[in-house]
GROMACS .gro file of C-alpha atoms in nm:
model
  121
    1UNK     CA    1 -10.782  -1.372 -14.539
    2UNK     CA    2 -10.659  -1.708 -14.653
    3UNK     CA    3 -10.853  -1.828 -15.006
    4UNK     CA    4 -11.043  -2.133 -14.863
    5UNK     CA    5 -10.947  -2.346 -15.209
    6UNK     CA    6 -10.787  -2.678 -15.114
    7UNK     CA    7 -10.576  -2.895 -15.355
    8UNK     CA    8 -10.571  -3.242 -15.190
    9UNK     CA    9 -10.333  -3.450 -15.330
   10UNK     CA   10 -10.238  -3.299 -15.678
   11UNK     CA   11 -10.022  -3.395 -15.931
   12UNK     CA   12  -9.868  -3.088 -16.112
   13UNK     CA   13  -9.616  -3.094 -16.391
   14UNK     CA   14  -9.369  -2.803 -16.380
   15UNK     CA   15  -9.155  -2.720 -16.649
   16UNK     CA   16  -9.119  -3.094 -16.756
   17UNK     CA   17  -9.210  -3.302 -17.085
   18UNK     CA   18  -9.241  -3.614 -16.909
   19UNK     CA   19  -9.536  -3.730 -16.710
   20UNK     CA   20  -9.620  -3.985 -16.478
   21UNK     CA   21  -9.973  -4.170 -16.428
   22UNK     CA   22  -9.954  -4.200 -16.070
   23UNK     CA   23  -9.791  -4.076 -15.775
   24UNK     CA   24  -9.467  -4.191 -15.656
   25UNK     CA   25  -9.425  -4.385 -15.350
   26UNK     CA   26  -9.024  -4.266 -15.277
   27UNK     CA   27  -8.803  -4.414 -15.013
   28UNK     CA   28  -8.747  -4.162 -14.742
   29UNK     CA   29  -8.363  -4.114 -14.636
   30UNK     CA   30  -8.102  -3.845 -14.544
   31UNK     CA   31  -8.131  -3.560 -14.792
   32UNK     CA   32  -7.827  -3.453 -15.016
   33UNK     CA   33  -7.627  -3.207 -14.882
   34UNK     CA   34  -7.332  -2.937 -15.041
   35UNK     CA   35  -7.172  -2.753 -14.735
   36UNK     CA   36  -7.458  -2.840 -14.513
   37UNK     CA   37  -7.714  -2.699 -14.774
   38UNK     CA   38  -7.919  -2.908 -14.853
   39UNK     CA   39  -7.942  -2.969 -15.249
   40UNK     CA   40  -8.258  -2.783 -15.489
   41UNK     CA   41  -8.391  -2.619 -15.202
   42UNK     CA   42  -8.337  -2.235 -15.293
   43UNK     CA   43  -8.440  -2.402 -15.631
   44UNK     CA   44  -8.758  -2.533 -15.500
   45UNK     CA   45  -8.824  -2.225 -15.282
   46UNK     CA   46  -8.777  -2.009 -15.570
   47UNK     CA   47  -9.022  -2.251 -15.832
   48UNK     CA   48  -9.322  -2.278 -15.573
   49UNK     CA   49  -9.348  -1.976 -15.393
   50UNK     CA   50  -9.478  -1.797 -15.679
   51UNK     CA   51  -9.731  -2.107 -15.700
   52UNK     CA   52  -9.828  -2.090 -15.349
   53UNK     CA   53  -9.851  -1.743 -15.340
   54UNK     CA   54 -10.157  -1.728 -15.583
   55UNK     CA   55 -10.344  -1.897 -15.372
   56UNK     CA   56 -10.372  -1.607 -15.114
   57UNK     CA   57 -10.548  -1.300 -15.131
   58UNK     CA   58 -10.313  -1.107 -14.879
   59UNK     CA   59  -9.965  -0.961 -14.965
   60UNK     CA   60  -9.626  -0.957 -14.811
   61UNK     CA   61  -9.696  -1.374 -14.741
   62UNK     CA   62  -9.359  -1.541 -14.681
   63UNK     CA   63  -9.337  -1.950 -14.653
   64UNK     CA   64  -9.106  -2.160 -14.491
   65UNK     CA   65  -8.978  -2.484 -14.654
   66UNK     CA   66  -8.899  -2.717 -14.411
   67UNK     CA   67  -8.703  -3.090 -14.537
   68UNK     CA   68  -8.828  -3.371 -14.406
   69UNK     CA   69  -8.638  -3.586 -14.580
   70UNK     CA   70  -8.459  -3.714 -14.905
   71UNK     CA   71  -8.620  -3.877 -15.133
   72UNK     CA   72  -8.538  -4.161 -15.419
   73UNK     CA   73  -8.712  -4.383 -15.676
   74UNK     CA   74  -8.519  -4.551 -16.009
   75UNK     CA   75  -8.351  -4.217 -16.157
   76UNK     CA   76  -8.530  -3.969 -15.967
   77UNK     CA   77  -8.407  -3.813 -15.629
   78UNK     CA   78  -8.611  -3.571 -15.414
   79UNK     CA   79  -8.715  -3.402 -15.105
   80UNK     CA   80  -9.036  -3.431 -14.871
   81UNK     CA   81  -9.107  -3.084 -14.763
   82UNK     CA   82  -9.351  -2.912 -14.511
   83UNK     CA   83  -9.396  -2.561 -14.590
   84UNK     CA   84  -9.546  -2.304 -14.331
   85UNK     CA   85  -9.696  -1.993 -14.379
   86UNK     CA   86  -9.432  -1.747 -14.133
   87UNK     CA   87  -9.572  -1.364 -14.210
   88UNK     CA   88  -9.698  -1.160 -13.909
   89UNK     CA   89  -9.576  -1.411 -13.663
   90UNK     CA   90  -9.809  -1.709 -13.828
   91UNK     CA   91  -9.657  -2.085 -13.827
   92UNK     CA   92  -9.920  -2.236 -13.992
   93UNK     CA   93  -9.916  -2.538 -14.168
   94UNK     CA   94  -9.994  -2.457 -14.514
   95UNK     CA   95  -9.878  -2.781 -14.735
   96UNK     CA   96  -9.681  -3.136 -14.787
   97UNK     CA   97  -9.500  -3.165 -15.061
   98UNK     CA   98  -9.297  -3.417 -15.256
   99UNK     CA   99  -9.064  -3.302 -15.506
  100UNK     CA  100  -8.847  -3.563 -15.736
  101UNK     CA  101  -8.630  -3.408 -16.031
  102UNK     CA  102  -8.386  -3.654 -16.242
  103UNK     CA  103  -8.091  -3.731 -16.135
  104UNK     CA  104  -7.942  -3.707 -16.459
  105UNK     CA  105  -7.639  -3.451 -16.559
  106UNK     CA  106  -7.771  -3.081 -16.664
  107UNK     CA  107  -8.143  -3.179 -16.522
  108UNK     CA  108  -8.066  -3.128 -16.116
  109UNK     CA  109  -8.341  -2.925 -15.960
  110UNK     CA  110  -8.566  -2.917 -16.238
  111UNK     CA  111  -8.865  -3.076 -16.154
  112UNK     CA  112  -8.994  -3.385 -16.299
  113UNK     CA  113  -9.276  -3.448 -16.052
  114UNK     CA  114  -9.421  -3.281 -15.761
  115UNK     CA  115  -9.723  -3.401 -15.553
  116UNK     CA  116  -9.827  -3.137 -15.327
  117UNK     CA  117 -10.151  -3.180 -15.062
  118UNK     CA  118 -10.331  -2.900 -14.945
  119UNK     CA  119 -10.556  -3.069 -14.731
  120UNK     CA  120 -10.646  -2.901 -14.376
  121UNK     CA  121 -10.450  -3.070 -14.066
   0.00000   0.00000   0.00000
């Protein structure tokens, strides 16, 4: 059974110093791409499945992080993901997310902001 705690629209700071007062409005393009892998996914993947995770009350839940799209705003790139919930033959739509880390040398894939909505669709 699915824990019936929603998170609509939260900002969460993840292993960053900075912070940001509201949420970032990105422009949407072509995500960056390495050898047709898409860049900071297994990061992502890796950071917030954990996170996601603690939210359920079952075990053995796998997720599925579906890009969207890229993501930029001033220094920061990104990715707009959906994630779905894929264990015992579920798709389910379980969150949006927006994910931005600095596109500075030595700070790829670590997150800088995220805003992810749990909200019921």
């Amino acid at each position: 059974m699915r824990v019936t705690h929603k998170i609509s629209l939260v900002a969460l700071m993840l292993f960053s110093s900075s912070t940001f007062a509201a949420p970032i409005d990105g422009v949407a393009g072509e995500p960056f791409k390495v050898d047709n892998e898409v860049i900071c996914l297994k990061e992502i993947q890796q950071q917030m499945t954990p996170y996601l995770k603690s939210f359920e009350e079952e075990k053995g839940v796998k997720y599925k992080f579906i890009v969207k799209s890229g993501l930029s705003y001033q220094e920061m790139a990104g990715l707009r993901l959906e994630v779905k919930r894929i264990d015992g033959g579920l798709n389910d739509h379980i969150a949006d997310m927006d994910y931005y880390w600095v596109q500075e040398r030595g700070s790829m894939c670590q997150p800088a902001y995220l805003i992810l909505d749990r909200t019921e669709k």
